[in-house]
Coordinates of C-alpha atoms in Angstrom, one line a residue:
M1 CA 12.8 -27.6 19.1
L2 CA 14.1 -24.2 17.9
G3 CA 17.6 -25.1 18.9
D4 CA 17.4 -28.1 16.6
I5 CA 16.8 -25.9 13.5
R6 CA 19.7 -26.4 11.1
L7 CA 21.2 -23.2 9.7
T8 CA 21.5 -23.0 5.9
A9 CA 22.5 -20.4 3.3
R10 CA 18.8 -19.4 3.2
H11 CA 19.2 -17.9 6.7
L12 CA 20.5 -14.6 5.3
G13 CA 23.3 -12.9 7.2
V14 CA 24.5 -15.8 9.3
P15 CA 28.3 -16.5 9.2
D16 CA 29.4 -19.0 6.6
R17 CA 30.8 -21.2 9.3
A18 CA 27.3 -21.5 10.8
V19 CA 25.9 -23.2 7.7
G20 CA 25.2 -26.9 8.6
M21 CA 25.2 -26.3 12.3
T22 CA 22.0 -26.4 14.4
T23 CA 21.1 -23.2 16.1
A24 CA 22.1 -24.7 19.5
E25 CA 25.5 -25.8 18.2
F26 CA 26.2 -22.4 16.7
L27 CA 25.2 -20.5 19.8
A28 CA 27.5 -22.8 21.8
T29 CA 30.4 -21.4 19.9
S30 CA 29.9 -17.9 21.4
P31 CA 29.2 -16.1 18.1
R32 CA 29.9 -12.4 17.5
L33 CA 27.9 -9.9 15.5
S34 CA 31.0 -8.9 13.7
E35 CA 30.9 -12.4 12.0
F36 CA 27.6 -11.7 10.4
W37 CA 27.0 -10.5 6.8
T38 CA 25.2 -7.3 6.0
P39 CA 22.5 -6.3 5.6
L40 CA 20.8 -7.3 8.9
I41 CA 18.1 -6.5 11.3
V42 CA 19.4 -7.0 14.9
L43 CA 17.5 -7.4 18.1
D44 CA 18.6 -5.9 21.5
D45 CA 18.2 -8.4 24.3
A46 CA 18.5 -5.9 27.1
A47 CA 15.9 -3.6 25.6
M48 CA 13.4 -6.4 24.9
R49 CA 13.7 -7.7 28.4
H50 CA 13.1 -4.2 29.7
N51 CA 10.1 -3.7 27.5
I52 CA 8.5 -7.1 28.4
D53 CA 9.0 -6.5 32.1
T54 CA 7.7 -2.9 31.9
M55 CA 4.5 -4.0 30.2
A56 CA 3.9 -7.0 32.4
T57 CA 4.4 -4.9 35.6
W58 CA 2.2 -2.1 34.3
C59 CA -0.6 -4.5 33.4
A60 CA -0.4 -6.4 36.7
E61 CA -0.7 -3.2 38.6
R62 CA -4.0 -2.4 36.9
G63 CA -5.5 -5.9 37.0
L64 CA -5.2 -6.3 33.3
E65 CA -4.3 -9.4 31.3
I66 CA -2.3 -9.2 28.1
M67 CA -2.3 -11.5 25.1
P68 CA 0.4 -9.9 23.0
H69 CA -0.1 -9.9 19.3
G70 CA 2.3 -12.5 18.1
K71 CA 1.9 -11.7 14.4
T72 CA 4.3 -8.8 15.0
T73 CA 7.3 -11.1 15.3
M74 CA 6.0 -14.6 14.4
A75 CA 9.0 -15.7 16.6
P76 CA 8.0 -18.4 19.0
A77 CA 11.1 -17.8 21.2
L78 CA 9.9 -14.2 21.7
W79 CA 6.3 -15.3 22.4
Q80 CA 7.7 -17.6 25.1
R81 CA 9.5 -14.6 26.7
Q82 CA 6.1 -12.8 26.9
L83 CA 4.4 -15.8 28.4
D84 CA 7.1 -16.3 30.9
A85 CA 6.5 -12.7 32.1
G86 CA 2.8 -13.5 32.8
A87 CA 1.0 -13.1 29.5
L88 CA -2.3 -15.0 29.4
G89 CA -1.6 -16.2 25.9
I90 CA -0.7 -15.1 22.4
T91 CA -2.9 -13.3 19.8
L92 CA -2.6 -14.2 16.2
A93 CA -4.2 -12.9 13.0
T94 CA -4.8 -15.9 10.7
M95 CA -5.5 -19.6 11.2
G96 CA -2.2 -20.4 9.5
Q97 CA -0.5 -18.5 12.2
V98 CA -2.6 -20.4 14.8
R99 CA -1.4 -23.7 13.3
T100 CA 2.2 -22.5 13.5
A101 CA 1.8 -21.7 17.2
R102 CA 0.2 -25.1 17.9
T103 CA 3.1 -26.8 16.1
F104 CA 5.4 -25.2 18.7
G105 CA 3.2 -26.2 21.6
F106 CA 1.4 -22.9 22.5
S107 CA -1.9 -23.6 24.2
S108 CA -3.6 -20.2 24.8
I109 CA -4.4 -18.4 21.6
M110 CA -6.7 -15.6 20.5
L111 CA -7.5 -15.2 16.8
A112 CA -8.1 -11.5 16.4
N113 CA -10.1 -12.2 13.3
A114 CA -12.9 -14.4 12.1
A115 CA -12.4 -18.1 11.3
V116 CA -14.5 -19.0 8.3
D117 CA -12.4 -21.3 6.1
E118 CA -13.9 -24.7 6.4
H119 CA -10.6 -26.5 6.2
A120 CA -9.2 -24.4 9.0
L121 CA -12.3 -25.0 11.1
R122 CA -12.0 -28.7 10.7
Y123 CA -8.4 -28.4 11.9
L124 CA -9.6 -26.4 14.8
A125 CA -12.2 -28.9 15.8
A126 CA -9.5 -31.6 16.0
E127 CA -7.3 -29.4 18.1
L128 CA -10.1 -28.7 20.6
A129 CA -9.8 -32.3 21.7
D130 CA -6.9 -31.0 23.7
E131 CA -8.6 -29.9 26.9
E132 CA -5.7 -27.6 27.7
F133 CA -6.1 -25.6 24.5
R134 CA -7.7 -22.2 25.1
F135 CA -8.9 -20.7 21.8
I136 CA -10.9 -17.6 21.2
S137 CA -12.0 -16.1 17.9
W138 CA -14.1 -13.1 16.8
A139 CA -17.3 -12.6 14.7
D140 CA -18.8 -9.4 13.4
S141 CA -21.8 -10.6 11.4
L142 CA -24.5 -13.3 11.4
A143 CA -23.0 -14.6 8.2
T144 CA -19.7 -15.2 10.0
V145 CA -21.6 -17.2 12.7
E146 CA -23.3 -19.3 10.0
A147 CA -20.0 -19.9 8.1
M148 CA -18.5 -21.3 11.3
E149 CA -21.3 -23.5 12.4
A150 CA -21.6 -26.0 9.5
P151 CA -17.9 -27.1 9.3
L152 CA -17.7 -27.4 13.1
R153 CA -20.8 -29.6 13.2
D154 CA -19.6 -31.7 10.4
A155 CA -16.2 -32.2 12.2
H156 CA -18.1 -33.0 15.5
T157 CA -16.2 -30.4 17.5
P158 CA -15.6 -31.9 21.0
R159 CA -16.6 -28.5 22.6
P160 CA -18.0 -25.2 21.4
V161 CA -15.6 -22.5 20.1
D162 CA -15.3 -19.4 22.2
V163 CA -16.3 -16.4 20.1
L164 CA -16.2 -12.7 20.9
V165 CA -18.5 -10.2 19.3
E166 CA -16.5 -7.6 17.5
I167 CA -17.7 -4.1 17.6
G168 CA -16.3 -1.6 15.1
A169 CA -17.0 1.9 14.0
E170 CA -17.9 3.8 10.9
G171 CA -14.8 4.4 8.8
G172 CA -12.9 1.7 10.8
R173 CA -11.9 -1.8 9.8
T174 CA -13.9 -4.9 10.8
G175 CA -16.6 -5.1 13.4
A176 CA -20.3 -4.6 13.7
R177 CA -21.1 -1.0 13.0
T178 CA -23.9 -0.5 15.7
I179 CA -24.6 -1.9 19.1
A180 CA -28.0 -3.1 17.9
E181 CA -26.3 -5.2 15.2
A182 CA -23.7 -6.5 17.7
I183 CA -26.4 -7.5 20.2
E184 CA -28.1 -9.5 17.5
I185 CA -24.9 -11.3 16.7
A186 CA -24.3 -12.0 20.4
E187 CA -27.8 -13.5 20.7
R188 CA -27.1 -15.7 17.7
I189 CA -23.8 -17.0 19.1
A190 CA -25.4 -17.6 22.5
A191 CA -28.0 -19.8 20.9
S192 CA -25.5 -21.9 18.9
D193 CA -24.8 -25.5 19.7
V194 CA -21.1 -25.3 18.4
L195 CA -20.2 -21.7 19.5
R196 CA -20.0 -20.1 22.9
L197 CA -20.5 -16.4 23.5
A198 CA -17.3 -15.4 25.4
G199 CA -17.3 -11.6 25.4
V200 CA -16.5 -8.6 23.2
A201 CA -13.6 -7.5 21.1
G202 CA -12.4 -4.7 19.0
Y203 CA -9.4 -2.6 17.8
E204 CA -9.2 1.1 18.4
G205 CA -5.9 1.6 16.5
C206 CA -7.6 1.8 13.1
L207 CA -9.5 4.9 14.1
A208 CA -6.6 7.2 14.9
H209 CA -3.0 7.5 13.8
D210 CA -1.7 10.2 16.1
R211 CA -2.3 11.4 19.7
S212 CA -4.1 14.6 18.8
D213 CA -7.1 15.6 20.9
A214 CA -9.4 14.6 18.1
A215 CA -7.7 11.2 17.7
L216 CA -7.9 10.5 21.4
A217 CA -11.5 11.5 21.5
A218 CA -12.3 9.1 18.7
V219 CA -10.5 6.3 20.6
E220 CA -12.3 7.0 23.9
A221 CA -15.7 7.2 22.2
Y222 CA -15.1 3.8 20.6
L223 CA -14.0 2.2 23.9
A224 CA -17.2 3.6 25.5
T225 CA -19.2 1.8 22.9
Q226 CA -17.3 -1.4 23.4
I227 CA -17.9 -1.3 27.1
E228 CA -21.6 -0.5 26.6
L229 CA -22.0 -3.6 24.4
H230 CA -20.3 -5.8 27.0
E231 CA -22.7 -4.5 29.7
R232 CA -25.8 -4.9 27.5
I233 CA -25.1 -8.5 26.6
G234 CA -24.1 -9.5 30.1
H235 CA -27.3 -11.5 30.6
L236 CA -26.3 -13.7 27.6
Y237 CA -23.0 -14.9 29.2
D238 CA -22.8 -18.2 30.9
S239 CA -20.7 -18.9 34.0
G240 CA -17.4 -19.5 32.1
D241 CA -14.6 -17.1 31.4
I242 CA -15.4 -13.9 29.6
Y243 CA -13.0 -11.6 27.7
V244 CA -13.2 -7.9 26.9
T245 CA -10.3 -7.1 24.7
A246 CA -8.8 -4.1 22.8
G247 CA -5.5 -2.3 22.8
G248 CA -2.8 -2.1 20.2
S249 CA 0.6 -0.5 20.9
G250 CA -0.5 3.1 20.4
F251 CA -3.4 3.7 22.8
F252 CA -3.2 1.0 25.4
D253 CA -3.2 3.6 28.1
R254 CA -6.6 4.8 27.1
V255 CA -7.8 1.2 26.8
A256 CA -6.6 0.5 30.4
D257 CA -8.5 3.6 31.7
A258 CA -11.7 2.5 30.0
F259 CA -11.3 -1.1 31.2
A260 CA -10.6 0.0 34.8
R261 CA -13.8 2.0 34.8
A262 CA -15.8 -0.9 33.4
G263 CA -14.2 -3.3 35.9
A264 CA -15.0 -1.1 38.8
R265 CA -18.7 -1.1 37.7
A266 CA -19.0 -4.7 36.8
G267 CA -16.5 -6.3 39.1
A268 CA -13.5 -7.7 37.2
G269 CA -12.0 -11.0 38.1
E270 CA -14.1 -13.8 39.6
R271 CA -17.7 -14.3 38.3
A272 CA -20.6 -16.3 39.6
G273 CA -20.1 -20.0 38.7
G274 CA -16.3 -19.9 38.8
G275 CA -15.4 -18.1 35.6
R276 CA -13.4 -14.9 35.3
T277 CA -13.8 -11.6 33.4
H278 CA -10.5 -11.0 31.7
F279 CA -10.0 -7.4 30.6
T280 CA -7.2 -8.0 28.1
L281 CA -4.8 -5.9 26.1
R282 CA -3.3 -7.3 22.8
S283 CA -0.4 -4.9 22.3
G284 CA 2.5 -6.6 20.4
A285 CA 4.9 -4.1 18.9
Y286 CA 6.0 -2.9 22.4
I287 CA 8.5 -5.9 22.6
V288 CA 10.9 -4.0 20.4
H289 CA 9.2 -0.6 20.1
D290 CA 10.7 1.4 17.2
E291 CA 12.2 4.7 16.1
G292 CA 9.3 5.8 13.9
F293 CA 5.6 5.0 14.0
Y294 CA 5.4 3.9 17.6
R295 CA 7.8 6.5 18.8
G296 CA 5.2 9.0 17.8
M297 CA 2.2 6.9 19.1
S298 CA 3.2 5.0 22.2
P299 CA 2.4 6.6 25.6
F300 CA 5.6 5.0 26.9
D301 CA 8.1 6.3 24.3
E302 CA 11.2 7.6 26.0
G303 CA 10.8 11.0 24.4
R304 CA 7.2 11.7 25.4
R305 CA 6.4 14.4 27.9
S306 CA 4.1 12.6 30.3
S307 CA 3.5 11.9 33.9
E308 CA 3.7 8.2 33.1
K309 CA 6.9 6.7 34.5
P310 CA 7.3 3.6 32.3
R311 CA 9.4 4.0 29.2
F312 CA 10.1 1.5 26.4
Q313 CA 13.5 1.2 24.8
V314 CA 14.2 0.6 21.1
G315 CA 14.9 -3.1 20.8
M316 CA 15.7 -3.5 17.1
F317 CA 18.0 -1.8 14.5
G318 CA 19.1 -2.3 11.0
V319 CA 22.6 -2.5 9.7
G320 CA 23.7 -1.8 6.2
R321 CA 27.2 -1.5 4.6
V322 CA 28.3 1.3 2.3
T323 CA 28.9 -0.2 -1.1
S324 CA 28.8 2.9 -3.2
H325 CA 29.8 6.6 -2.6
P326 CA 29.3 8.2 -6.0
E327 CA 28.9 11.8 -4.6
P328 CA 30.4 13.5 -1.5
Q329 CA 27.0 13.8 0.1
L330 CA 25.5 10.5 -1.1
A331 CA 26.3 7.0 0.0
L332 CA 24.4 3.8 -0.8
I333 CA 24.1 0.9 1.6
D334 CA 23.5 -2.8 0.7
G335 CA 20.0 -3.1 2.3
G336 CA 16.7 -1.9 0.8
K337 CA 13.0 -2.6 0.7
R338 CA 13.6 -6.3 0.9
D339 CA 15.5 -6.0 4.1
F340 CA 14.2 -3.0 6.1
P341 CA 10.6 -1.7 6.7
F342 CA 9.5 1.4 4.7
D343 CA 5.6 1.4 4.9
E344 CA 5.5 3.7 8.0
G345 CA 8.6 5.8 7.2
L346 CA 12.1 5.3 5.8
P347 CA 14.9 4.1 8.0
V348 CA 16.9 6.8 9.9
P349 CA 20.7 6.6 9.8
R350 CA 21.8 6.9 13.5
A351 CA 25.4 5.8 13.7
K352 CA 28.4 4.5 11.8
S353 CA 31.4 2.2 12.4
A354 CA 34.3 1.1 10.3
R355 CA 33.6 -2.5 11.4
L356 CA 30.4 -4.3 12.5
G357 CA 30.7 -5.1 16.2
S358 CA 33.0 -2.1 16.9
A359 CA 31.9 1.0 18.8
W360 CA 29.2 3.1 17.1
Q361 CA 29.8 6.8 16.4
P362 CA 26.9 9.2 16.0
L363 CA 26.0 10.0 12.4
G364 CA 24.5 13.4 12.7
G365 CA 22.8 15.2 9.8
A366 CA 22.3 12.0 7.8
S367 CA 18.9 11.0 6.3
A368 CA 17.5 8.3 4.0
S369 CA 15.9 9.8 1.0
A370 CA 14.8 6.7 -1.0
M371 CA 15.0 2.9 -1.1
N372 CA 15.3 0.4 -3.9
D373 CA 15.0 -3.4 -3.5
Q374 CA 18.6 -3.7 -2.2
H375 CA 19.8 -0.1 -1.7
T376 CA 19.1 2.7 0.7
Y377 CA 20.1 6.2 -0.3
V378 CA 21.9 7.9 2.6
H379 CA 22.3 11.7 2.2
L380 CA 25.0 13.3 4.2
E381 CA 25.6 16.9 5.4
R382 CA 29.3 16.1 5.6
D383 CA 31.4 13.4 3.9
V384 CA 31.9 11.1 6.8
L385 CA 31.4 7.7 5.3
A386 CA 33.8 5.4 3.4
I387 CA 33.3 2.3 1.3
G388 CA 32.9 -0.7 3.7
D389 CA 31.6 1.3 6.7
V390 CA 28.5 0.0 8.4
V391 CA 25.6 2.2 9.2
R392 CA 23.1 1.6 12.0
L393 CA 19.5 2.4 11.1
G394 CA 16.6 3.3 13.3
L395 CA 13.5 1.4 11.9
S396 CA 9.8 2.2 11.9
H397 CA 7.1 -0.5 12.3
P398 CA 8.1 -3.8 13.8
C399 CA 5.3 -5.7 12.0
T400 CA 7.0 -5.1 8.6
S401 CA 10.5 -5.6 10.0
F402 CA 10.4 -9.2 11.2
D403 CA 8.6 -10.6 8.2
K404 CA 11.7 -9.9 6.0
W405 CA 13.9 -12.2 7.9
T406 CA 13.9 -16.0 8.8
V407 CA 16.4 -15.5 11.6
L408 CA 17.6 -12.4 13.5
P409 CA 20.6 -12.2 15.7
V410 CA 20.0 -11.1 19.3
V411 CA 22.9 -9.1 20.9
E412 CA 23.4 -8.4 24.5
S413 CA 22.7 -4.7 23.8
V414 CA 22.9 -2.2 21.0
D415 CA 26.6 -1.5 22.0
S416 CA 27.6 -5.2 22.3
D417 CA 29.2 -7.6 19.8
V418 CA 28.0 -10.6 21.7
V419 CA 25.2 -12.7 20.1
V420 CA 23.2 -14.4 22.8
D421 CA 20.4 -15.9 20.7
L422 CA 18.9 -16.3 17.2
A423 CA 15.2 -15.5 16.8
H424 CA 13.7 -17.7 14.1
T425 CA 10.5 -16.3 12.5
F426 CA 7.7 -18.3 10.8
F427 CA 5.7 -16.1 8.4

């Protein structure tokens, strides 16, 4: 299906000769990155494969499942890579994203959010006629439960919707604020005729933004609360599958430790009646990692001093071309806020080349000081750039990198000119 997508001038950056071809036809011509127009965000195939395999192996060794957060990339081809490596399914953030995933045939989806739009719930009821479709959503209030029930009843849902009770924390994002409140929600779900209590959920990442002792303590306290809730509502579970889920891309090591302790107490895996307890991570950004926000947060960053052996590699980079050099120590490149992420730090100039696809040379002492819509200001310690040179940028925050592009070229590696795939996104 993805190979049948016809490339047009709206797919920014693709070579002019690609316009009118299907993706499959274009890839069959052995394209080169040097053909593409700037600006670009480029994906590194070798790094992504390494990261996917690293995470899959690490989870398997700990008896954990993973349902990677697909909203990071919204790229079905990349979701499939994660599923092929053993992921239980894909996590998404909105019902619109769920519909996109269903369009491409994905059958195991967690909605890390509440589903309360009546139109979306009617759509969901129709999709649940597919017995192979695994769907899980969250609820953090009695009002959420009530908002779900009426549309599902009216649509005659063929089976109850699996719902996880979301526990939050004061100062956090969504989620019930106390265990007592969460238990009341769980009891209400368990009594519903169109919903099924399927476990507990939450997100620790909104409670801490670094790996200081105080931040880690807040994360661990939250996880202890989540596990306590799971244990206290255990009598409400039926014999089907149960999910305990947390874990972004910053603190998944702490989540794994907490889940391991809970699993040892409760017995992870098979449950009476044939169901399973799935202790599940939802990390998503690890597929490409980054050179900013997650470099400072991830326990698997290559620069972190730790006894942990796994290391992620940076799997994406930006490319901009020098279009103006008005001062000896200032160059401007042709990509800006509409092309590169900036919400978690500005891009970092890493290397240069006279020609896209040629060998990269380190660009020491350079920094980005500001961005406009289509310009990034590159300040130089030495005048080493010329008009037409290309600059490789380290990027921060994958979630706001992919959403700027409808298609991203995938090269063999950061040092290769060979394009092996095109990753289409559907935001």
